[in-house]
Amino acid sequence: MIDAKLASKTHSAQHTQIRLSDAVSIGGSEIVVIGGPCTVESLDQMEQVAHHLSTTPVHALRGGVYKPRTSPYAFQGMGIEGLQILAEVRRQSGLPVVTEVMSIAQIEPVAAYADMLQIGSRNMQNFELLKALGQVNKPVLLKRGLSATIEEFIMAAEYILSHGNSQVVLCERGIRSFDSYTRNVLDLGAVVALRQLTHLPVIVDPSHAAGKRELVADLARAAIACGADGLIIECHPEPEKSVSDARQALSLEDMAGLVYSLQPIATAVGRRLNGGVAEKPALAIAC
Ligand code: PEP
Ligand code: MN
């Protein structure tokens, strides 16, 4: 029995919708796709991403500026300069932006620039950070911890909700297991369970689950088929040159092909996938 009050379906029988911008809400009939690189690397990189994705049914941009790297010697992110780049590409494209916050001190600058604050896997049970996010009037994208149970995940959301912020989106991003062929195991059972147990929107990150770009598209389609409210997917103008998570990054062309390929699946499960002004590519690219 999960001790959640505010996150649970019994608190609200309605599925909650979380607004990222005037045009974009997560949790309604429309599937929301968030795309972009693991790390913001330059204005030119983000302009290419935004320019390309804004002509497809992608609804928001991602890009980390404070990066939780395994090694302290790896690039740690562009910080404030990266936030300014995100603000600039949001201005140019009209797309809302999502980026990670790793500490209480980062909340204020990130909230000043971003439309949704991401809590990464490694911080899912950083309770002081969760409590502080409860006092922010911005949507929070809460990623499942590396080895978190469904109950721990829901209770982490409960921390944010119970401290005053009702705008929480859950993100299944794969959990640790014994097999290293895939980076993590995408737990689609959790997606179904979370949508039954909570009223919060649930999105899926197939990139960090798979760890390999050739697995991402099929996992993304499976996520929409099983009821996810959206996706967050890593892509890059030159995937092999990504400063982080290069192996799982899609090219911008493959990202577009993937997003268009979701449309019939969304329709089949009674959802819609709108947005984008470009013609459908002649051939959906197999990723
Ligand atoms: C990310 O989104 O780039 C990231 C680090 O994700 P996670 O916290 O799920 O590992
Ligand atoms: Mn990443």
Tab-separated table of N, CA, C and O and ligand atoms in Angstrom, residues 38 62 67-68 100 118 120-122 143 173 205 208 234 245, ligand 1:
chain	number	residue	atom	x	y	z
A	38	CYS	N	21.963	16.042	-24.931
A	38	CYS	CA	22.218	15.790	-23.516
A	38	CYS	C	22.704	17.086	-22.874
A	38	CYS	O	22.187	17.517	-21.850
A	62	ARG	N	15.198	20.290	-24.880
A	62	ARG	CA	15.954	19.935	-23.696
A	62	ARG	C	17.434	20.251	-23.928
A	62	ARG	O	17.887	20.378	-25.067
A	67	LYS	N	25.438	19.428	-15.379
A	67	LYS	CA	25.415	18.017	-15.745
A	67	LYS	C	25.909	17.121	-14.608
A	67	LYS	O	26.984	17.348	-14.054
A	68	PRO	N	25.141	16.090	-14.305
A	68	PRO	CA	25.560	15.125	-13.279
A	68	PRO	C	26.474	14.069	-13.902
A	68	PRO	O	26.014	13.014	-14.320
A	100	GLU	N	18.108	20.595	-16.370
A	100	GLU	CA	18.260	19.962	-15.044
A	100	GLU	C	18.766	20.937	-13.984
A	100	GLU	O	19.595	21.798	-14.250
A	118	GLN	N	14.194	19.991	-14.490
A	118	GLN	CA	14.381	18.534	-14.455
A	118	GLN	C	15.149	18.142	-13.196
A	118	GLN	O	16.174	18.740	-12.877
A	120	GLY	N	17.192	15.038	-12.036
A	120	GLY	CA	17.776	13.845	-12.628
A	120	GLY	C	17.657	12.647	-11.709
A	120	GLY	O	17.384	12.772	-10.512
A	121	SER	N	17.876	11.506	-12.329
A	121	SER	CA	17.811	10.237	-11.613
A	121	SER	C	18.595	10.224	-10.311
A	121	SER	O	18.146	9.691	-9.302
A	122	ARG	N	19.799	10.791	-10.403
A	122	ARG	CA	20.695	10.725	-9.248
A	122	ARG	C	20.201	11.561	-8.080
A	122	ARG	O	20.675	11.427	-6.965
A	143	LYS	N	12.688	12.586	-12.718
A	143	LYS	CA	13.111	11.327	-13.341
A	143	LYS	C	13.249	10.240	-12.269
A	143	LYS	O	13.648	10.510	-11.130
A	173	ARG	N	12.895	6.402	-16.978
A	173	ARG	CA	14.105	6.510	-17.811
A	173	ARG	C	14.976	5.260	-17.726
A	173	ARG	O	16.158	5.284	-18.058
A	205	ASP	N	11.752	8.403	-21.183
A	205	ASP	CA	13.042	8.763	-21.768
A	205	ASP	C	13.688	7.478	-22.292
A	205	ASP	O	14.332	6.750	-21.544
A	208	HIS	N	18.100	7.412	-22.297
A	208	HIS	CA	18.913	6.947	-21.161
A	208	HIS	C	18.608	5.504	-20.795
A	208	HIS	O	19.429	4.829	-20.184
A	234	GLU	N	17.081	12.343	-26.639
A	234	GLU	CA	18.305	13.085	-26.939
A	234	GLU	C	18.640	13.033	-28.425
A	234	GLU	O	18.618	11.958	-29.039
A	245	ASP	N	26.894	11.430	-23.622
A	245	ASP	CA	25.873	10.499	-24.130
A	245	ASP	C	25.825	10.421	-25.655
A	245	ASP	O	24.741	10.299	-26.265
B	1	PEP	C1	19.863	13.605	-18.733
B	1	PEP	O1	18.653	13.779	-18.965
B	1	PEP	O2	20.775	14.033	-19.479
B	1	PEP	C2	20.236	12.760	-17.585
B	1	PEP	C3	21.433	12.883	-17.010
B	1	PEP	O3	19.272	11.897	-17.244
B	1	PEP	P1	19.169	10.867	-16.009
B	1	PEP	O4	19.120	11.741	-14.796
B	1	PEP	O5	17.889	10.153	-16.283
B	1	PEP	O6	20.376	9.990	-16.050
